[in-house]
Short mmCIF file of C-alpha atoms in Angstrom, two decimals:
data_model
loop_
_atom_site.label_atom_id
_atom_site.label_comp_id
_atom_site.label_asym_id
_atom_site.label_seq_id
_atom_site.Cartn_x
_atom_site.Cartn_y
_atom_site.Cartn_z
CA UNK A 1 9.89 3.84 35.07
CA UNK A 2 11.21 6.86 33.31
CA UNK A 3 8.88 9.17 31.54
CA UNK A 4 11.42 9.70 28.68
CA UNK A 5 10.50 8.54 25.35
CA UNK A 6 11.75 5.50 23.47
CA UNK A 7 15.04 6.17 22.07
CA UNK A 8 17.53 4.11 19.93
CA UNK A 9 21.12 4.41 20.85
CA UNK A 10 22.32 2.86 17.73
CA UNK A 11 26.28 2.42 17.53
CA UNK A 12 25.84 0.27 14.43
CA UNK A 13 24.28 2.84 12.32
CA UNK A 14 27.25 5.17 11.55
CA UNK A 15 26.96 8.54 9.98
CA UNK A 16 27.29 7.03 6.74
CA UNK A 17 24.32 5.04 7.11
CA UNK A 18 22.17 7.99 8.08
CA UNK A 19 19.35 9.25 5.86
CA UNK A 20 18.79 12.95 5.13
CA UNK A 21 16.01 14.46 7.04
CA UNK A 22 14.11 16.91 4.55
CA UNK A 23 10.37 16.00 4.63
CA UNK A 24 7.75 18.03 6.29
CA UNK A 25 4.10 17.15 6.98
CA UNK A 26 2.90 18.19 3.32
CA UNK A 27 5.42 15.85 1.69
CA UNK A 28 4.52 12.95 4.14
CA UNK A 29 0.99 13.50 3.54
CA UNK A 30 1.61 13.61 -0.25
CA UNK A 31 3.55 10.20 0.05
CA UNK A 32 0.52 8.80 1.69
CA UNK A 33 -1.88 10.01 -0.78
CA UNK A 34 0.52 9.07 -3.63
CA UNK A 35 0.43 5.39 -2.73
CA UNK A 36 -3.22 5.15 -1.73
CA UNK A 37 -4.91 6.80 -4.72
CA UNK A 38 -4.11 4.53 -7.83
CA UNK A 39 -5.47 1.14 -8.79
CA UNK A 40 -8.18 1.25 -6.14
CA UNK A 41 -9.94 4.29 -7.46
CA UNK A 42 -9.19 3.68 -11.10
CA UNK A 43 -9.81 -0.09 -11.33
CA UNK A 44 -10.86 -2.01 -8.24
CA UNK A 45 -14.04 -0.15 -7.41
CA UNK A 46 -15.76 -1.29 -10.67
CA UNK A 47 -14.62 -4.86 -10.17
CA UNK A 48 -15.88 -5.17 -6.65
CA UNK A 49 -19.26 -3.60 -7.61
CA UNK A 50 -19.85 -5.77 -10.57
CA UNK A 51 -18.64 -9.16 -9.06
CA UNK A 52 -19.39 -8.99 -5.34
CA UNK A 53 -21.02 -6.17 -3.67
CA UNK A 54 -23.22 -4.07 -6.17
CA UNK A 55 -24.11 -0.70 -4.76
CA UNK A 56 -23.16 -1.89 -1.32
CA UNK A 57 -19.63 -1.40 -2.37
CA UNK A 58 -20.13 1.89 -0.59
CA UNK A 59 -20.44 0.04 2.63
CA UNK A 60 -17.46 -2.07 1.64
CA UNK A 61 -15.45 1.21 1.46
CA UNK A 62 -16.69 2.03 5.05
CA UNK A 63 -15.69 -1.13 6.47
CA UNK A 64 -12.36 -1.08 4.98
CA UNK A 65 -11.83 2.46 5.98
CA UNK A 66 -12.76 1.75 9.61
CA UNK A 67 -10.15 -0.98 9.64
CA UNK A 68 -7.63 1.37 8.27
CA UNK A 69 -8.54 4.22 10.69
CA UNK A 70 -8.34 2.00 13.73
CA UNK A 71 -5.10 0.77 12.55
CA UNK A 72 -4.01 4.06 11.38
CA UNK A 73 -4.43 5.61 15.07
CA UNK A 74 -2.24 2.72 16.42
CA UNK A 75 0.36 3.31 13.72
CA UNK A 76 0.37 7.10 14.44
CA UNK A 77 1.28 6.44 18.16
CA UNK A 78 4.00 4.05 17.14
CA UNK A 79 5.37 6.44 14.34
CA UNK A 80 5.70 9.12 16.85
CA UNK A 81 7.19 6.92 19.63
CA UNK A 82 9.58 5.11 17.39
CA UNK A 83 10.66 7.58 14.74
CA UNK A 84 12.64 5.02 12.62
CA UNK A 85 12.36 3.53 9.02
CA UNK A 86 10.73 0.08 8.80
CA UNK A 87 6.94 0.70 9.47
CA UNK A 88 5.18 -2.26 11.19
CA UNK A 89 8.33 -4.29 11.13
CA UNK A 90 10.24 -1.87 13.43
CA UNK A 91 7.34 -1.58 15.73
CA UNK A 92 6.76 -5.34 15.98
CA UNK A 93 10.44 -5.88 16.48
CA UNK A 94 10.53 -3.29 19.32
CA UNK A 95 7.56 -4.85 21.15
CA UNK A 96 7.53 -8.62 20.22
CA UNK A 97 11.02 -9.72 19.41
CA UNK A 98 13.03 -10.98 16.59
CA UNK A 99 10.85 -13.67 15.10
CA UNK A 100 7.58 -11.70 14.96
CA UNK A 101 9.72 -8.55 13.74
CA UNK A 102 11.06 -10.84 10.88
CA UNK A 103 7.56 -12.34 10.22
CA UNK A 104 5.97 -8.79 9.67
CA UNK A 105 8.83 -7.56 7.55
CA UNK A 106 8.75 -10.46 5.37
CA UNK A 107 4.99 -9.94 4.93
CA UNK A 108 5.50 -6.27 4.25
CA UNK A 109 7.39 -7.36 1.12
CA UNK A 110 4.06 -8.59 -0.24
CA UNK A 111 2.66 -5.09 0.42
CA UNK A 112 5.38 -2.97 -1.17
CA UNK A 113 7.29 -5.10 -3.75
CA UNK A 114 4.46 -6.99 -5.08
CA UNK A 115 2.14 -4.14 -5.02
CA UNK A 116 4.65 -2.04 -7.12
CA UNK A 117 4.81 -4.78 -9.62
CA UNK A 118 1.11 -5.26 -9.89
CA UNK A 119 0.24 -1.68 -10.15
CA UNK A 120 2.89 -1.28 -12.84
CA UNK A 121 1.19 -3.92 -14.85
CA UNK A 122 -2.06 -2.04 -14.46
CA UNK A 123 -0.33 1.12 -15.55
CA UNK A 124 0.91 -0.62 -18.72
CA UNK A 125 -2.66 -1.45 -19.71
CA UNK A 126 -3.73 2.07 -19.32
CA UNK A 127 -0.65 3.32 -21.16
CA UNK A 128 -1.32 1.20 -24.12
CA UNK A 129 -4.84 2.25 -24.25
CA UNK A 130 -3.82 5.95 -24.10
CA UNK A 131 -1.40 5.43 -27.09
CA UNK A 132 -4.06 3.89 -29.15
CA UNK A 133 -6.10 7.20 -28.93
CA UNK A 134 -3.24 8.74 -30.94
CA UNK A 135 -2.92 5.96 -33.44
CA UNK A 136 -0.02 4.25 -31.76
CA UNK A 137 -0.17 0.53 -31.33
CA UNK A 138 2.41 -1.30 -29.52
CA UNK A 139 2.99 -5.06 -30.34
CA UNK A 140 0.96 -7.36 -28.02
CA UNK A 141 3.96 -9.50 -27.38
CA UNK A 142 5.67 -6.52 -25.56
CA UNK A 143 2.55 -5.31 -23.78
CA UNK A 144 1.41 -8.47 -21.85
CA UNK A 145 2.71 -10.90 -19.24
CA UNK A 146 4.28 -14.13 -20.63
CA UNK A 147 2.66 -16.10 -17.80
CA UNK A 148 -1.09 -16.07 -16.83
CA UNK A 149 -3.42 -18.07 -14.59
CA UNK A 150 -5.80 -17.74 -11.58
CA UNK A 151 -3.29 -19.82 -9.25
CA UNK A 152 -0.07 -21.82 -9.02
CA UNK A 153 -1.80 -24.93 -10.37
CA UNK A 154 -2.92 -23.40 -13.69
CA UNK A 155 -0.17 -21.07 -14.73
CA UNK A 156 0.54 -21.23 -18.35
CA UNK A 157 2.40 -19.33 -21.07
CA UNK A 158 0.55 -16.72 -22.99
CA UNK A 159 2.76 -16.31 -26.18
CA UNK A 160 3.83 -12.79 -24.98
CA UNK A 161 7.41 -11.89 -24.44
CA UNK A 162 7.53 -9.24 -21.94
CA UNK A 163 5.42 -6.43 -20.47
CA UNK A 164 7.84 -3.75 -21.63
CA UNK A 165 6.00 -0.56 -20.48
CA UNK A 166 5.66 -1.95 -16.83
CA UNK A 167 9.50 -2.47 -16.87
CA UNK A 168 10.30 0.85 -18.24
CA UNK A 169 8.22 2.47 -15.56
CA UNK A 170 9.88 0.70 -12.65
CA UNK A 171 13.28 1.49 -14.02
CA UNK A 172 12.44 5.16 -14.26
CA UNK A 173 10.85 5.40 -10.75
CA UNK A 174 13.91 3.45 -9.40
CA UNK A 175 16.35 5.92 -10.81
CA UNK A 176 14.44 8.67 -9.45
CA UNK A 177 14.50 7.26 -5.93
CA UNK A 178 18.24 6.67 -6.13
CA UNK A 179 18.80 10.33 -7.13
CA UNK A 180 17.44 11.67 -3.92
CA UNK A 181 14.54 11.62 -1.47
CA UNK A 182 13.60 15.30 -1.56
CA UNK A 183 13.78 15.48 -5.36
CA UNK A 184 11.74 12.33 -5.53
CA UNK A 185 9.23 13.63 -3.02
CA UNK A 186 8.80 16.88 -4.89
CA UNK A 187 8.22 14.78 -8.11
CA UNK A 188 5.82 12.57 -6.26
CA UNK A 189 3.85 15.66 -4.76
CA UNK A 190 3.45 17.05 -8.31
CA UNK A 191 1.94 13.81 -9.49
CA UNK A 192 -0.43 13.63 -6.55
CA UNK A 193 -1.63 17.09 -7.22
CA UNK A 194 -2.46 16.19 -10.80
CA UNK A 195 -4.17 12.98 -10.20
CA UNK A 196 -6.09 14.29 -7.28
CA UNK A 197 -7.20 17.20 -9.26
CA UNK A 198 -8.60 14.98 -11.92
CA UNK A 199 -10.35 12.80 -9.33
CA UNK A 200 -12.13 15.99 -7.84
CA UNK A 201 -12.90 17.00 -11.36
CA UNK A 202 -14.65 13.73 -12.12
CA UNK A 203 -16.64 13.93 -8.79
CA UNK A 204 -17.72 17.51 -9.44
CA UNK A 205 -18.80 16.89 -12.92
CA UNK A 206 -20.35 13.44 -12.36
CA UNK A 207 -22.37 14.24 -9.32
CA UNK A 208 -25.29 16.13 -11.00
CA UNK A 209 -25.86 13.10 -13.34
CA UNK A 210 -25.91 10.56 -10.47
CA UNK A 211 -29.24 8.69 -10.37
CA UNK A 212 -30.51 7.31 -6.87
CA UNK A 213 -32.32 4.55 -8.76
CA UNK A 214 -28.92 2.92 -9.81
CA UNK A 215 -28.43 2.19 -6.09
CA UNK A 216 -31.33 -0.36 -5.92
CA UNK A 217 -31.18 -2.88 -4.72
CA UNK A 218 -28.57 -1.55 -2.36
CA UNK A 219 -27.60 -5.09 -1.30
CA UNK A 220 -28.19 -7.21 -4.11
CA UNK A 221 -29.40 -10.90 -2.99
CA UNK A 222 -26.89 -13.49 -2.60
CA UNK A 223 -26.46 -15.86 -5.54
CA UNK A 224 -25.89 -18.95 -3.48
CA UNK A 225 -22.13 -18.69 -3.00
CA UNK A 226 -20.13 -16.90 -0.40
CA UNK A 227 -18.93 -13.50 -1.70
CA UNK A 228 -21.46 -13.39 -4.53
CA UNK A 229 -23.45 -10.39 -3.29
CA UNK A 230 -25.48 -10.25 -0.13
CA UNK A 231 -23.75 -9.60 3.25
CA UNK A 232 -20.95 -11.94 2.34
CA UNK A 233 -20.25 -10.21 -0.80
CA UNK A 234 -20.15 -6.79 0.88
CA UNK A 235 -17.66 -8.30 3.34
CA UNK A 236 -15.45 -9.93 0.57
CA UNK A 237 -15.63 -6.66 -1.21
CA UNK A 238 -14.32 -4.91 1.66
CA UNK A 239 -11.37 -7.23 1.91
CA UNK A 240 -10.72 -6.50 -1.82
CA UNK A 241 -11.37 -2.89 -1.51
CA UNK A 242 -8.86 -2.86 1.27
CA UNK A 243 -6.22 -3.01 -1.47
CA UNK A 244 -7.44 0.38 -2.41
CA UNK A 245 -6.27 1.88 1.05
CA UNK A 246 -2.89 0.29 1.20
CA UNK A 247 -0.32 3.01 1.21
CA UNK A 248 -1.14 5.21 4.25
CA UNK A 249 1.35 3.18 6.32
CA UNK A 250 4.11 4.18 3.78
CA UNK A 251 4.25 7.51 5.49
CA UNK A 252 5.72 5.71 8.52
CA UNK A 253 8.65 4.26 6.61
CA UNK A 254 9.81 7.81 5.97
CA UNK A 255 10.40 8.36 9.67
CA UNK A 256 14.37 8.82 9.34
CA UNK A 257 13.84 11.26 6.70
CA UNK A 258 11.16 13.47 8.40
CA UNK A 259 12.31 16.66 9.82
CA UNK A 260 10.11 16.45 12.98
CA UNK A 261 8.84 12.89 13.15
CA UNK A 262 6.98 13.01 16.47
CA UNK A 263 4.88 15.60 15.06
CA UNK A 264 4.67 15.05 11.38
CA UNK A 265 4.20 11.33 10.91
CA UNK A 266 0.68 11.24 12.89
CA UNK A 267 -0.28 14.27 10.55
CA UNK A 268 0.85 12.46 7.47
CA UNK A 269 -0.91 9.07 8.30
CA UNK A 270 -4.24 10.55 9.46
CA UNK A 271 -4.48 13.23 6.85
CA UNK A 272 -3.67 11.04 3.81
CA UNK A 273 -6.05 8.45 5.20
CA UNK A 274 -8.89 10.96 5.64
CA UNK A 275 -8.52 12.69 2.46
CA UNK A 276 -8.42 9.47 0.40
CA UNK A 277 -11.52 8.07 2.27
CA UNK A 278 -13.59 11.04 1.28
CA UNK A 279 -12.52 10.89 -2.33
CA UNK A 280 -12.99 7.10 -2.51
CA UNK A 281 -16.58 7.31 -1.20
CA UNK A 282 -17.60 10.06 -3.53
CA UNK A 283 -16.01 8.57 -6.50
CA UNK A 284 -17.76 5.24 -5.82
CA UNK A 285 -21.12 7.07 -5.54
CA UNK A 286 -20.47 8.78 -8.89
CA UNK A 287 -19.62 5.52 -10.75
CA UNK A 288 -22.57 3.78 -9.65
CA UNK A 289 -24.98 6.75 -9.86
CA UNK A 290 -24.11 7.35 -13.61
CA UNK A 291 -23.89 3.81 -14.80
CA UNK A 292 -25.19 0.30 -14.22
CA UNK A 293 -22.88 -1.36 -11.70
CA UNK A 294 -23.35 -4.65 -13.40
CA UNK A 295 -21.31 -3.38 -16.40
CA UNK A 296 -18.39 -1.93 -14.36
CA UNK A 297 -16.11 -5.04 -14.55
CA UNK A 298 -13.81 -3.53 -17.15
CA UNK A 299 -10.14 -2.50 -16.96
CA UNK A 300 -11.06 1.26 -17.11
CA UNK A 301 -14.35 1.56 -14.98
CA UNK A 302 -13.94 5.43 -14.45
CA UNK A 303 -13.72 6.37 -18.25
CA UNK A 304 -16.29 3.61 -19.00
CA UNK A 305 -18.81 5.05 -16.58
CA UNK A 306 -18.24 8.52 -17.78
CA UNK A 307 -18.73 7.56 -21.45
CA UNK A 308 -22.32 6.80 -20.59
CA UNK A 309 -23.04 10.42 -20.28
CA UNK A 310 -22.59 12.26 -23.63
CA UNK A 311 -22.03 15.69 -22.14
CA UNK A 312 -19.07 14.28 -20.12
CA UNK A 313 -17.15 12.82 -23.12
CA UNK A 314 -14.44 15.49 -22.66
CA UNK A 315 -13.42 13.98 -19.28
CA UNK A 316 -12.20 10.58 -20.81
CA UNK A 317 -8.68 11.83 -21.94
CA UNK A 318 -8.04 13.58 -18.60
CA UNK A 319 -9.24 10.53 -16.68
CA UNK A 320 -6.81 8.36 -18.72
CA UNK A 321 -3.92 10.88 -18.00
CA UNK A 322 -4.92 10.85 -14.41
CA UNK A 323 -4.80 7.01 -14.35
CA UNK A 324 -1.36 7.04 -15.90
CA UNK A 325 0.02 9.53 -13.33
CA UNK A 326 -1.93 8.15 -10.57
CA UNK A 327 -0.69 4.48 -11.04
CA UNK A 328 2.97 5.83 -11.58
CA UNK A 329 3.01 7.64 -8.30
CA UNK A 330 1.72 4.44 -6.57
CA UNK A 331 4.73 2.48 -8.06
CA UNK A 332 7.00 5.20 -6.93
CA UNK A 333 5.77 5.01 -3.35
CA UNK A 334 5.73 1.28 -3.16
CA UNK A 335 9.42 1.03 -4.48
CA UNK A 336 10.31 3.72 -1.97
CA UNK A 337 8.49 1.86 0.89
CA UNK A 338 10.15 -1.47 0.10
CA UNK A 339 13.59 -0.06 -0.06
CA UNK A 340 13.24 1.54 3.31
CA UNK A 341 11.93 -1.81 4.65
CA UNK A 342 15.16 -3.40 3.57
CA UNK A 343 17.17 -0.75 4.82
CA UNK A 344 15.62 -1.17 8.27
CA UNK A 345 15.95 -4.89 8.26
CA UNK A 346 19.53 -4.82 7.00
CA UNK A 347 20.50 -2.27 9.70
CA UNK A 348 19.15 -4.65 12.36
CA UNK A 349 21.10 -7.71 10.82
CA UNK A 350 18.18 -9.69 9.34
CA UNK A 351 19.52 -8.87 5.86
CA UNK A 352 23.13 -8.35 4.52
CA UNK A 353 24.55 -5.01 5.50
CA UNK A 354 24.74 -3.84 1.87
CA UNK A 355 21.04 -3.03 2.07
CA UNK A 356 21.76 -0.45 4.77
CA UNK A 357 24.38 1.25 2.62
CA UNK A 358 23.65 4.91 2.00
CA UNK A 359 25.06 6.61 -1.09
CA UNK A 360 27.68 9.35 0.05
CA UNK A 361 26.24 11.84 -2.49
CA UNK A 362 22.61 11.18 -2.82
CA UNK A 363 22.14 9.99 0.80
CA UNK A 364 19.74 7.38 -0.16
CA UNK A 365 19.96 3.45 0.29
CA UNK A 366 21.05 3.07 -3.31
CA UNK A 367 21.84 -0.78 -3.42
CA UNK A 368 18.62 -1.79 -1.58
CA UNK A 369 16.71 0.52 -3.87
CA UNK A 370 18.44 -0.90 -7.01
CA UNK A 371 17.79 -4.36 -5.92
CA UNK A 372 14.09 -3.54 -5.18
CA UNK A 373 13.56 -2.03 -8.59
CA UNK A 374 15.44 -4.93 -10.43
CA UNK A 375 13.15 -7.67 -8.65
CA UNK A 376 10.03 -5.69 -9.10
CA UNK A 377 10.87 -5.15 -12.76
CA UNK A 378 11.34 -8.93 -13.32
CA UNK A 379 7.92 -9.73 -11.61
CA UNK A 380 6.15 -7.01 -13.68
CA UNK A 381 7.74 -8.18 -16.87
CA UNK A 382 6.59 -11.96 -16.37
CA UNK A 383 3.37 -11.99 -14.27
CA UNK A 384 -0.22 -10.43 -14.75
CA UNK A 385 -1.83 -8.17 -12.29
CA UNK A 386 -4.12 -10.88 -10.60
CA UNK A 387 -1.17 -13.07 -9.96
CA UNK A 388 0.84 -10.48 -8.33
CA UNK A 389 -1.80 -8.80 -6.40
CA UNK A 390 -3.21 -11.93 -4.78
CA UNK A 391 -1.05 -11.81 -1.57
CA UNK A 392 -0.82 -7.90 -1.17
CA UNK A 393 -3.99 -7.55 0.98
CA UNK A 394 -3.45 -10.60 3.30
CA UNK A 395 0.13 -9.51 4.16
CA UNK A 396 -0.86 -6.02 4.92
CA UNK A 397 -3.94 -6.96 6.92
CA UNK A 398 -1.61 -9.22 9.16
CA UNK A 399 0.74 -6.40 9.60
CA UNK A 400 -2.05 -4.06 10.75
CA UNK A 401 -3.26 -6.65 13.35
CA UNK A 402 0.23 -6.96 14.73
CA UNK A 403 0.61 -3.15 15.12
CA UNK A 404 -2.79 -3.06 17.11
CA UNK A 405 -1.53 -5.89 19.31
CA UNK A 406 1.77 -4.21 19.67
CA UNK A 407 0.25 -0.87 20.90
CA UNK A 408 -1.65 -2.59 23.55
CA UNK A 409 1.37 -4.51 24.76
CA UNK A 410 3.46 -1.40 24.83
CA UNK A 411 0.67 0.28 26.98
CA UNK A 412 1.07 -2.58 29.54
CA UNK A 413 4.84 -2.90 29.33
CA UNK A 414 5.74 0.77 29.27
CA UNK A 415 2.74 2.76 30.52
CA UNK A 416 4.86 5.65 31.73
CA UNK A 417 6.66 6.43 28.45
CA UNK A 418 6.18 9.89 26.99
CA UNK A 419 4.05 9.49 23.95
CA UNK A 420 3.93 12.47 21.48
CA UNK A 421 0.84 11.03 20.05
CA UNK A 422 -1.50 8.80 21.92
CA UNK A 423 -4.03 6.57 20.29
CA UNK A 424 -7.42 7.65 21.36
CA UNK A 425 -9.46 5.15 23.36
CA UNK A 426 -6.75 2.65 22.83
CA UNK A 427 -8.60 -0.34 24.60
CA UNK A 428 -11.36 0.14 22.00
CA UNK A 429 -9.55 1.33 19.00
CA UNK A 430 -6.79 -1.38 19.01
CA UNK A 431 -9.28 -4.43 19.41
CA UNK A 432 -11.42 -2.86 16.84
CA UNK A 433 -8.57 -2.66 14.48
CA UNK A 434 -7.93 -6.19 15.05
CA UNK A 435 -11.66 -7.08 14.58
CA UNK A 436 -12.12 -5.33 11.32
CA UNK A 437 -8.80 -6.33 9.76
CA UNK A 438 -9.26 -9.99 10.91
CA UNK A 439 -12.70 -10.06 9.50
CA UNK A 440 -11.43 -8.58 6.07
CA UNK A 441 -8.53 -11.32 6.03
CA UNK A 442 -10.89 -14.16 6.83
CA UNK A 443 -13.11 -13.13 3.81
CA UNK A 444 -10.44 -13.52 1.52
CA UNK A 445 -10.21 -16.74 -0.65
CA UNK A 446 -8.68 -20.20 0.59
CA UNK A 447 -6.29 -19.87 -2.23
CA UNK A 448 -4.80 -16.61 -0.82
CA UNK A 449 -4.38 -18.18 2.58
CA UNK A 450 -2.54 -21.18 1.10
CA UNK A 451 -0.16 -18.80 -0.87
CA UNK A 452 0.39 -16.86 2.56
CA UNK A 453 1.45 -20.20 4.22
CA UNK A 454 3.90 -20.95 1.33
CA UNK A 455 5.40 -17.43 1.50
CA UNK A 456 5.63 -17.59 5.22
CA UNK A 457 7.54 -21.10 5.14
CA UNK A 458 10.10 -19.48 2.64
CA UNK A 459 10.50 -16.55 5.09
CA UNK A 460 11.03 -18.96 7.97
CA UNK A 461 13.68 -20.77 6.14
CA UNK A 462 15.57 -17.52 5.44
CA UNK A 463 15.14 -16.53 9.18
CA UNK A 464 16.57 -19.51 10.61
CA UNK A 465 19.40 -19.76 7.73
CA UNK A 466 20.62 -16.19 8.11
CA UNK A 467 18.58 -13.80 10.14
CA UNK A 468 18.67 -15.60 13.59
CA UNK A 469 22.46 -15.73 13.60
CA UNK A 470 22.98 -12.14 12.59
CA UNK A 471 20.12 -10.13 13.91
CA UNK A 472 20.69 -7.90 16.96
CA UNK A 473 18.52 -7.35 19.92
CA UNK A 474 15.98 -4.63 19.54
CA UNK A 475 17.89 -1.32 20.29
CA UNK A 476 14.69 0.43 21.43
CA UNK A 477 14.94 1.08 25.23
CA UNK A 478 13.59 3.45 27.79
CA UNK A 479 16.03 5.89 29.13
#
């Protein structure tokens, strides 16, 4: 067995299909933070605390963070070993073959495409509230989804026409992505700096007002149903809080645009995950410490909690601005990730080659990016956030489980391959990632699993109708 690293002699990907390598570790870390800090820190924390976990939402964050940490360490080894676009799809394809590669790629669509649409809908609500503070009121028919409902069986029409702000946001972010990755990354970095500064400002200003008495009882007694407080509520909270962490893996889809992927990808993955975990924990402590957690089930829990402290009223406008900027950057990175997943799958033959076409001037996969933006805009125009977000966590958790399995398989199959980054204590770390992510997936609702089965069935049909006849063998070999 050679000790050379895995390489990809790829005669199919000609020069016109190559992406421009222009991203360093700072840009990659900003991409991760840009996708992580968003709906989780501005919306979901309050909902989970009020409906499921109470003050133990802090432990929900710890459980979700551990699952992400263990999976992230496995991601980092794969990202350094296989520096190609595609994230978990490429890793599964390289270690487990075509069908599992397709299965994970199909589920990653749930993470990126549906997440972009869902967060755009959340952004629309914050944007509308922001305008009302200046006396501008957009018609409700153009601010809400025409379809609503908690599941496929009770979807109904609301009377609204289209969620226009969400559509406009996606169109703008798609245009920016087509223009160029370095310009897009610089813009994203600016958005990340602004929203992170506002988050830090809220933490610094709110910590002195946090009252330990608001954390009692730390684990509220169960209300007689699974997921309604108690230990089960804390675990269900972790499964929902997991949505807050989705995004650190978006760093790995930038592999073919990184200047030094073997070094920079692990840095970007682990740095973005670590920074966001600290910010999440501190923000959750501040929210619960300055307000009654039972009242946090609102669309704007951060500004709502801050409004309880009269001397912090000046923070409300910056918080709303931070939410608008923060959610916009999440949409940006989600669209970026999905376009690169399409690029990788088309390059391997699972999808039509048009998705792998690179613009001769902008050096971006423009067709895949435009298609991604168009579909995301349609979803955001029609459906509400809860319907769109329902499958995001389950698809990502399955991808993380496969990455952890894949890294163990590769340690057995290719033990002597040179690894620029090695997952520490892999025979503990990878099983722990499987355990934590599996437990969070198990805690999600039965309806989520039913929808996953339906989504998977659609993917299987596409695979056998097109992918299996066009997909190539994995090009990753040991030289």
